Coordinates of C-alpha atoms in Angstrom, one line a residue:
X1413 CA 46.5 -15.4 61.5
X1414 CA 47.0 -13.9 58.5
X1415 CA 49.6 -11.5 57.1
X1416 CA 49.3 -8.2 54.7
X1417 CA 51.7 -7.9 51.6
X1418 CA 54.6 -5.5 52.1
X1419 CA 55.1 -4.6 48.6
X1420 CA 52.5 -4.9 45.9
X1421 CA 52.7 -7.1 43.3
X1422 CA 52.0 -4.3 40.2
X1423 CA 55.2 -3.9 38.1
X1424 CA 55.8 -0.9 37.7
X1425 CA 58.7 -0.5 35.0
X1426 CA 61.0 2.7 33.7
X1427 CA 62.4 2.0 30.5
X1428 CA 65.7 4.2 30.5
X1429 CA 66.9 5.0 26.9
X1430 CA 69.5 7.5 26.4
X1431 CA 72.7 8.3 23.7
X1432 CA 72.3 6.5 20.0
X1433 CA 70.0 3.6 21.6
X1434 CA 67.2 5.7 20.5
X1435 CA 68.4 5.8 16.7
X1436 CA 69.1 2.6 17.0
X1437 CA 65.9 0.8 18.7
X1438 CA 63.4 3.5 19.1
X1439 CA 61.0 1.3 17.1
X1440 CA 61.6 -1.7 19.4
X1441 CA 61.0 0.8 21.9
X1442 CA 57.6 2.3 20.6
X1443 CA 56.7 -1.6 20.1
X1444 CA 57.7 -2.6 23.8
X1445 CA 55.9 -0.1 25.2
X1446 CA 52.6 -0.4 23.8
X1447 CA 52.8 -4.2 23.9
X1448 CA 53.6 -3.7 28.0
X1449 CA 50.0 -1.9 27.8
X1450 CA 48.4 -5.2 26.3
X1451 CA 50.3 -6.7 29.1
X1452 CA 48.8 -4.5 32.2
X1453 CA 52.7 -3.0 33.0
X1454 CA 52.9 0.3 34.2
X1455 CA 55.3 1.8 32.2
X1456 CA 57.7 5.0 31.9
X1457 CA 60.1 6.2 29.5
X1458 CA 62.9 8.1 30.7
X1459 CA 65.2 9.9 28.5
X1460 CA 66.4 13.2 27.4
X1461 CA 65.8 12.8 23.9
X1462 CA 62.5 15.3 22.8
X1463 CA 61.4 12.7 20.8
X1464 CA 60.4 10.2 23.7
X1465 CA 57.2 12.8 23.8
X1466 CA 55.8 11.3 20.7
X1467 CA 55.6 7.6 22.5
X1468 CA 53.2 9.6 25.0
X1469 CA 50.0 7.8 24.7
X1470 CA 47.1 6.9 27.4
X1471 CA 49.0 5.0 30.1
X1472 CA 52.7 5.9 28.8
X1473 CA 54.1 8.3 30.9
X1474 CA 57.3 10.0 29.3
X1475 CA 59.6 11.4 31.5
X1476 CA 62.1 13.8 29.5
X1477 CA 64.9 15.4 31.7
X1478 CA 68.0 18.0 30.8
X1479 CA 71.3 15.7 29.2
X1480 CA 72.8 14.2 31.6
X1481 CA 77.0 15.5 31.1
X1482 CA 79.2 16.8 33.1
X1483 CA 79.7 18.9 35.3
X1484 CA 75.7 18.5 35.9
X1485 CA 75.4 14.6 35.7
X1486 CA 74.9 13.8 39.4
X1487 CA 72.7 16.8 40.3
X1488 CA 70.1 15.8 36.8
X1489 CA 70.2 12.1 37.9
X1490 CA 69.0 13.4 41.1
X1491 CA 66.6 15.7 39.9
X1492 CA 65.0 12.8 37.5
X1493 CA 65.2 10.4 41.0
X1494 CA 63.2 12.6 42.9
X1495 CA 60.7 12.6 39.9
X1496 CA 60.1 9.3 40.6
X1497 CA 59.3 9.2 44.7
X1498 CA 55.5 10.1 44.5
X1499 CA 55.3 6.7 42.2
X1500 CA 58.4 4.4 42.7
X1501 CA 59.4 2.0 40.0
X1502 CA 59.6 -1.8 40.8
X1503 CA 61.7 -2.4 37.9
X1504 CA 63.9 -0.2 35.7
X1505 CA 65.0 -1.7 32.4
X1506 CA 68.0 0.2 31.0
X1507 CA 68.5 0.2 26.9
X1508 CA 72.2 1.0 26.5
X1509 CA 74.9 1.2 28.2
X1510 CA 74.2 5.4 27.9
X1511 CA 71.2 4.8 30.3
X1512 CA 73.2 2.4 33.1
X1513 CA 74.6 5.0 35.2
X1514 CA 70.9 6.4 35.7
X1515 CA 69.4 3.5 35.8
X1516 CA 71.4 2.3 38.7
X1517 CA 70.8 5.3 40.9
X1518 CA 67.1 5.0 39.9
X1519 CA 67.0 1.1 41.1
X1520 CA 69.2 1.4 44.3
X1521 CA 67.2 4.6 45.2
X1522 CA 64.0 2.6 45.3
X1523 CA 65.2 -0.9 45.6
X1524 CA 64.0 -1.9 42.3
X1525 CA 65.0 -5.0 40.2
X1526 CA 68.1 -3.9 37.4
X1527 CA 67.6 -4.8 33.3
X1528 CA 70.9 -4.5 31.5
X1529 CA 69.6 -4.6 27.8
X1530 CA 72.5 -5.7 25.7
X1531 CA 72.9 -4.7 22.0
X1532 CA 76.3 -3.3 21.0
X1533 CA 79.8 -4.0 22.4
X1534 CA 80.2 -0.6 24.4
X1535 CA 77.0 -2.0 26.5
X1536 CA 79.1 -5.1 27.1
X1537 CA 82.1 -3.3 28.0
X1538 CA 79.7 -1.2 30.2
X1539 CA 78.5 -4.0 32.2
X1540 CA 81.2 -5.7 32.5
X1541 CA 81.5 -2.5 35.2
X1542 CA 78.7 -3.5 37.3
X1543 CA 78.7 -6.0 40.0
X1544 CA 76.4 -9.2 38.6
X1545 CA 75.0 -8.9 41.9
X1546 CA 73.1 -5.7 40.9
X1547 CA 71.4 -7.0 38.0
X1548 CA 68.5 -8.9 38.4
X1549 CA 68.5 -10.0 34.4
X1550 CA 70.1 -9.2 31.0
X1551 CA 68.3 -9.0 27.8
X1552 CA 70.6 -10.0 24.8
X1553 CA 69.2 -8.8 21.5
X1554 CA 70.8 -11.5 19.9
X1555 CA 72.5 -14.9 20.3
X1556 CA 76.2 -13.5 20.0
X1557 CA 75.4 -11.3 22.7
X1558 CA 73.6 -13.6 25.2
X1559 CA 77.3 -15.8 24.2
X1560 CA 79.7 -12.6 25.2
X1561 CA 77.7 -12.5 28.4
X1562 CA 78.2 -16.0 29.5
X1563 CA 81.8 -17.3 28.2
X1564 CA 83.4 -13.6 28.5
X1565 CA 81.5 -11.8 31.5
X1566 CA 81.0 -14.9 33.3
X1567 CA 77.6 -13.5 33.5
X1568 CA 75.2 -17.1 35.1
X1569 CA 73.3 -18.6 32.9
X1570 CA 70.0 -18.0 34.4
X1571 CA 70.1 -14.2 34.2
X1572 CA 70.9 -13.7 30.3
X1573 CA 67.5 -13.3 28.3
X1574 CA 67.9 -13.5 24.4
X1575 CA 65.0 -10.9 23.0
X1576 CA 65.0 -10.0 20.0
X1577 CA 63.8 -6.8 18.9
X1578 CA 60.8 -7.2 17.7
X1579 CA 59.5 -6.3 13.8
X1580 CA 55.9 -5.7 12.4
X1581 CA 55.6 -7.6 8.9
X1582 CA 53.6 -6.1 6.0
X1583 CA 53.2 -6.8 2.5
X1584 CA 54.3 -4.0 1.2
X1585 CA 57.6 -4.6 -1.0
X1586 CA 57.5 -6.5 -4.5
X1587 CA 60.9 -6.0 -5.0
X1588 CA 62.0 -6.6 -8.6
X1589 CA 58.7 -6.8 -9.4
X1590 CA 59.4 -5.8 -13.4
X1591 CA 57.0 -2.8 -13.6
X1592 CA 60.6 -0.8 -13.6
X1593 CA 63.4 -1.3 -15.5
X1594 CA 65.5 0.6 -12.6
X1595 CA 66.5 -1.2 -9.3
X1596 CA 65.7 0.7 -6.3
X1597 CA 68.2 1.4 -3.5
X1598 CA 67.6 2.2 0.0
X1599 CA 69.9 3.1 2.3
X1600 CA 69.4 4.7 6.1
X1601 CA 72.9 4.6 7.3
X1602 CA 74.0 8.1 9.2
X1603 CA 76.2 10.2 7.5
X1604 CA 79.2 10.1 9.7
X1605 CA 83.0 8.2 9.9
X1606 CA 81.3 4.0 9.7
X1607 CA 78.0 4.8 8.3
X1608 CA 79.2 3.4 5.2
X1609 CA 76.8 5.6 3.0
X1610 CA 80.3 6.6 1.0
X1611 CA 80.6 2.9 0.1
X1612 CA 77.4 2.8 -1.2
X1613 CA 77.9 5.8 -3.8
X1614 CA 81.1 4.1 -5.0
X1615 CA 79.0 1.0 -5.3
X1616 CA 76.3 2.8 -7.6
X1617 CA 79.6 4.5 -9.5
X1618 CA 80.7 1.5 -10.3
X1619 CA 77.0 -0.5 -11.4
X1620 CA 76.5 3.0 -13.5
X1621 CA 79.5 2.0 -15.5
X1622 CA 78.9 -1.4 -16.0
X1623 CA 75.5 -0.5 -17.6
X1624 CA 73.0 -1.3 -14.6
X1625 CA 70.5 1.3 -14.0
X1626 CA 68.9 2.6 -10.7
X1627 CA 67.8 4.8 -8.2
X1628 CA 69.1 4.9 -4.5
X1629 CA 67.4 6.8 -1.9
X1630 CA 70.6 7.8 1.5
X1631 CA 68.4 8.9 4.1
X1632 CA 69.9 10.6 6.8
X1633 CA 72.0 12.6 8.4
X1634 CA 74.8 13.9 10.0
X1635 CA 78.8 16.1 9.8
X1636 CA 79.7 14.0 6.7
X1637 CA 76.5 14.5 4.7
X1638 CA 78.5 17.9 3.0
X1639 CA 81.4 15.7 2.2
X1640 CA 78.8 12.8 0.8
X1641 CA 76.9 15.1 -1.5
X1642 CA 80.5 16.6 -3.1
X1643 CA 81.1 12.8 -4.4
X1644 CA 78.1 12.6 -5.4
X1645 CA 78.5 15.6 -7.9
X1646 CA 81.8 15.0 -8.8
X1647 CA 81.3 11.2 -10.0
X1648 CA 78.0 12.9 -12.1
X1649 CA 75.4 10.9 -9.7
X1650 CA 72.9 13.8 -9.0
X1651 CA 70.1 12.1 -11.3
X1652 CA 70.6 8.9 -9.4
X1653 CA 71.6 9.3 -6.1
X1654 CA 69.0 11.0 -3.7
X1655 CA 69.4 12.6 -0.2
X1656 CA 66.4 12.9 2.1
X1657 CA 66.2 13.8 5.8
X1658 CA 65.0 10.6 8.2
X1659 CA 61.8 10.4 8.9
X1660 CA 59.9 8.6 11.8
X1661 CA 57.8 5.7 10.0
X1662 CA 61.1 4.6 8.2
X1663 CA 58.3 1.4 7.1
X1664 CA 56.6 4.2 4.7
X1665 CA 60.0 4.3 3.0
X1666 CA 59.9 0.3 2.2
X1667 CA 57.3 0.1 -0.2
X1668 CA 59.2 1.8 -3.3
X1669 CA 62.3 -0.1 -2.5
X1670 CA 63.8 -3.3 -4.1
X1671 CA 67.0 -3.9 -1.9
X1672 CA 67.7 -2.3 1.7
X1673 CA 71.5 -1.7 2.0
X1674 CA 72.6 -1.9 5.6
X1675 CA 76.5 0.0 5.1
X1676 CA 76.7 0.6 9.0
X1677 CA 79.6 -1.3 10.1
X1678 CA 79.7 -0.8 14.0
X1679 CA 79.5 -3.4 16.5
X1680 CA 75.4 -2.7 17.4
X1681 CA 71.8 -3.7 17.0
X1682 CA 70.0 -1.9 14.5
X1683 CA 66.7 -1.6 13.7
X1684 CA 66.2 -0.6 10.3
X1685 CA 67.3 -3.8 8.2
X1686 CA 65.1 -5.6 10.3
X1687 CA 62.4 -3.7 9.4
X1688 CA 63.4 -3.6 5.8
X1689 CA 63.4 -7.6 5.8
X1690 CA 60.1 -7.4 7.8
X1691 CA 58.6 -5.3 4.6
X1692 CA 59.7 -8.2 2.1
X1693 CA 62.9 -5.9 0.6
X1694 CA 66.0 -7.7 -0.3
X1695 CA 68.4 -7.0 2.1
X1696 CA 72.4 -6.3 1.5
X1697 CA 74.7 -6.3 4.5
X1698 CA 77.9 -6.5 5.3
X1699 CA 79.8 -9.7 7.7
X1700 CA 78.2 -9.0 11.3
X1701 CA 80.0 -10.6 14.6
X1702 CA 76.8 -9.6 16.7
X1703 CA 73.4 -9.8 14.4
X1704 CA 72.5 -13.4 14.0
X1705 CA 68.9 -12.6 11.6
X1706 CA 71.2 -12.0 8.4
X1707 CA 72.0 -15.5 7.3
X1708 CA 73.6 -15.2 4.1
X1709 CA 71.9 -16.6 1.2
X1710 CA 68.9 -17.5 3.2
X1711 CA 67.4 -14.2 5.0
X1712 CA 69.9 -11.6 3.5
X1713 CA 72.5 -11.5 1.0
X1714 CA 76.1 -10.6 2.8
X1715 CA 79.0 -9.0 1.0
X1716 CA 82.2 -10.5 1.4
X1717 CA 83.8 -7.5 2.8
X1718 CA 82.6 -4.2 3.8
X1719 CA 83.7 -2.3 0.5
X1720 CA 82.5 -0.9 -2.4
X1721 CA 84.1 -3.8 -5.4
X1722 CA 82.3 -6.2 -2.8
X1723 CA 78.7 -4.0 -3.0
X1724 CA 78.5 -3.9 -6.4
X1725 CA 79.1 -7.4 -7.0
X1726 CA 76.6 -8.1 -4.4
X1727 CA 73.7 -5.8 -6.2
X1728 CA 75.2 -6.6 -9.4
X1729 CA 74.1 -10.9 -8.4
X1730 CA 70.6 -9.2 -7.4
X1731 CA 70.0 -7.6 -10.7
X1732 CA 70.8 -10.6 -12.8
X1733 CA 69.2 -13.2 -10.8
X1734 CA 65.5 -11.5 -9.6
X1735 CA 64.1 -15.1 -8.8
X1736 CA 66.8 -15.9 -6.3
X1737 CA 67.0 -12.4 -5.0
X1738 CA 63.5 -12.4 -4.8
X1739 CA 63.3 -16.3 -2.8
X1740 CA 66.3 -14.5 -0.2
X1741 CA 63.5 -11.8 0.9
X1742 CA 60.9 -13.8 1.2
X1743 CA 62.7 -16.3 3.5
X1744 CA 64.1 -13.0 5.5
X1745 CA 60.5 -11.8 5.7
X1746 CA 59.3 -15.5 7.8
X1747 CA 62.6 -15.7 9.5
X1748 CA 61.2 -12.0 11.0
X1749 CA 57.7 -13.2 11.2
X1750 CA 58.8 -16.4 13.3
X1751 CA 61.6 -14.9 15.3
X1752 CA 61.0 -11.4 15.9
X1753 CA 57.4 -11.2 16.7
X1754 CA 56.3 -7.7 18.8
X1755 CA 54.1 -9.7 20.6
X1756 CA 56.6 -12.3 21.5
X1757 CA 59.0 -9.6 23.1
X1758 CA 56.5 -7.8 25.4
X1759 CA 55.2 -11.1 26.6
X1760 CA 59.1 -12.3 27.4
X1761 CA 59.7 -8.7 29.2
X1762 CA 56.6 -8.4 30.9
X1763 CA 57.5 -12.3 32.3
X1764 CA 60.5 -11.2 33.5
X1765 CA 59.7 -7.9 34.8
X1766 CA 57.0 -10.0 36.7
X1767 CA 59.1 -12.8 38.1
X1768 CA 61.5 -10.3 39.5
X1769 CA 59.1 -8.1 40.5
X1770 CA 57.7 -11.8 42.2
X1771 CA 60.7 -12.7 43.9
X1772 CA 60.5 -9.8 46.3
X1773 CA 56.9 -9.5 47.2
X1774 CA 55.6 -10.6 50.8
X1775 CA 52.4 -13.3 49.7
X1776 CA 49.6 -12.5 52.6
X1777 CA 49.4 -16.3 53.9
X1778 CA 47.1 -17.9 56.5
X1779 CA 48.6 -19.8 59.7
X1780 CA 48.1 -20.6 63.1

């Protein structure tokens, strides 16, 4: 006899990404998505944020819904649930611990397989809130996390997926290339309390008076910006220090750069510095607990301490010594090439999405 399959094997994925997690890895997300359309996933984006509309794109089907606060939060879950019936997801692949809660009510509604993606320490502190038995896998974004998971959350072994976000590389830097006697400073942190953009502008302060010129570039923004541009006047920085709003492409900001200062000091995955090594800048960061791709003096230069005497020193060793600065980004830019491929991350989702998707489909089978 023979035996019809009670669920189809077609994954069918929603990709939740709500609060900062699109700041912080909208471009992983605009790579995972079209990389799950090389790799025949059905995929939606769920999210309140207006800009998921710009990832809308043949197959991509964006679904934005009304913030999800309170006193409304369990009627808009709802309403963004019952979005879903006429097409249920198989999986649903949260990207923060902002998008858990309506994750879970969209995978228990429908039975679908759980992704806890983990990339700051409010996502672990998040999930360490929901039963291991919910969660059919967890993607760590790098090796620190995917180690929080097992030896603090007891999370097992064979649920925690280390992906790294994935980069594009291009050849568009030549930092400290000679053409310009100024050294060119980028800088994306936000302008709020931990961005770290003040540090920066106390940084430049201090090169300025010890003779070094340049040119740095904050773009961003945010409640401090006012605050940010008074110390730029005061310490007489107008002509060198520049504010622009953020733009989409941050990559088209990479190619008139030298060195990429990552200022943001928060426990979280970001985006941007990757990119920046990716593009072949030299990248300046500050000691990280959770991002494992800045290795000083090998793929990044790290300060010693997040402050402004340890900066300049830090730019200061740039300036002097090109050749070695110059040897750090080009090592960054393979470690990015060989470890953070875009390719490489679809193809591990779309595994996993499959293999959970596998382990609860009916195979038709033939018998007697």
């Amino acid at each position: 006899m023979s035996q019809e399959p009670s669920s189809q094997l077609t994954v069918n994925v929603a990709l939740c990404v709500h609060g900062d997690a699109f700041d912080r890895l909208g471009h992983a997300l605009r790579y995972l998505a079209v990389g799950l359309v090389d790799q025949a996933i059905r995929t939606r984006l769920v999210s309140s944020d207006a800009r998921l509309a710009s990832l809308s794109l043949g197959p991509i089907q964006p679904i934005i819904h009304d913030p999800i606060v309170w006193p409304f939060s369990t009627r808009r879950i709802g309403q963004v649930v019952d979005r879903m019936s006429n097409d249920p997801p198989t999986v649903v692949h949260a990207f923060s611990g902002a998008s858990y809660e309506i994750a879970i009510k969209i995978a228990k509604t429908y039975e679908a397989d759980l992704i806890l993606q983990i990339g700051s320490t409010q996502d672990c502190d998040s999930a360490a809130q929901i039963p291991i038995s919910d969660v059919g896998a967890y993607f760590a974004l790098t090796q620190p996390f995917a180690k929080i998971l097992l030896q603090q959350l007891r999370i097992p072994a064979n649920k925690i997926i280390h992906m790294p976000p994935g980069v594009y590389v291009s050849r568009n830097a030549s930092p400290l290339d000679g053409t310009d006697q100024s050294t060119t400073l980028l800088c994306t942190a936000p302008f709020h309390t931990g961005g770290g953009a003040e540090i920066l502008i106390q940084a430049v302060d201090m090169l300025r008076k010890r003779g070094y010129a340049m040119l740095a570039f904050l773009i961003g923004e945010g409640r401090n910006e006012g605050a940010l541009r008074k110390m730029v006047r005061d310490r007489g920085l107008n002509s060198i220090v520049t504010f622009a709003q953020p733009i989409s492409n941050i990559a088209a900001l990479m190619s008139g750069a030298d060195v990429y200062v990552l200022t943001n000091t928060t426990s979280s995955v970001t985006m941007d510095g990757l990119i920046a090594m990716g593009a072949g800048l030299i990248t300046v960061t500050f000691p990280s607990a959770v991002d494992d791709a800045y290795i000083a003096n090998e793929t990044a230069i790290i300060c010693e301490k997040p402050t402004a005497q340890s900066l300049s020193d830090s730019l200061e060793r740039i300036i002097t010594h090109p050749d070695m600065a110059r040897n750090i980004a080009a090592t960054g830019q393979t470690y990015i090439k060989e470890n953070h491929s875009v390719s490489a991350m679809a193809e591990l989702a779309a595994s996993v999405y499959r293999k959970l998707n596998m382990a609860h489909a009916t195979l038709p089978f033939r018998g007697s």
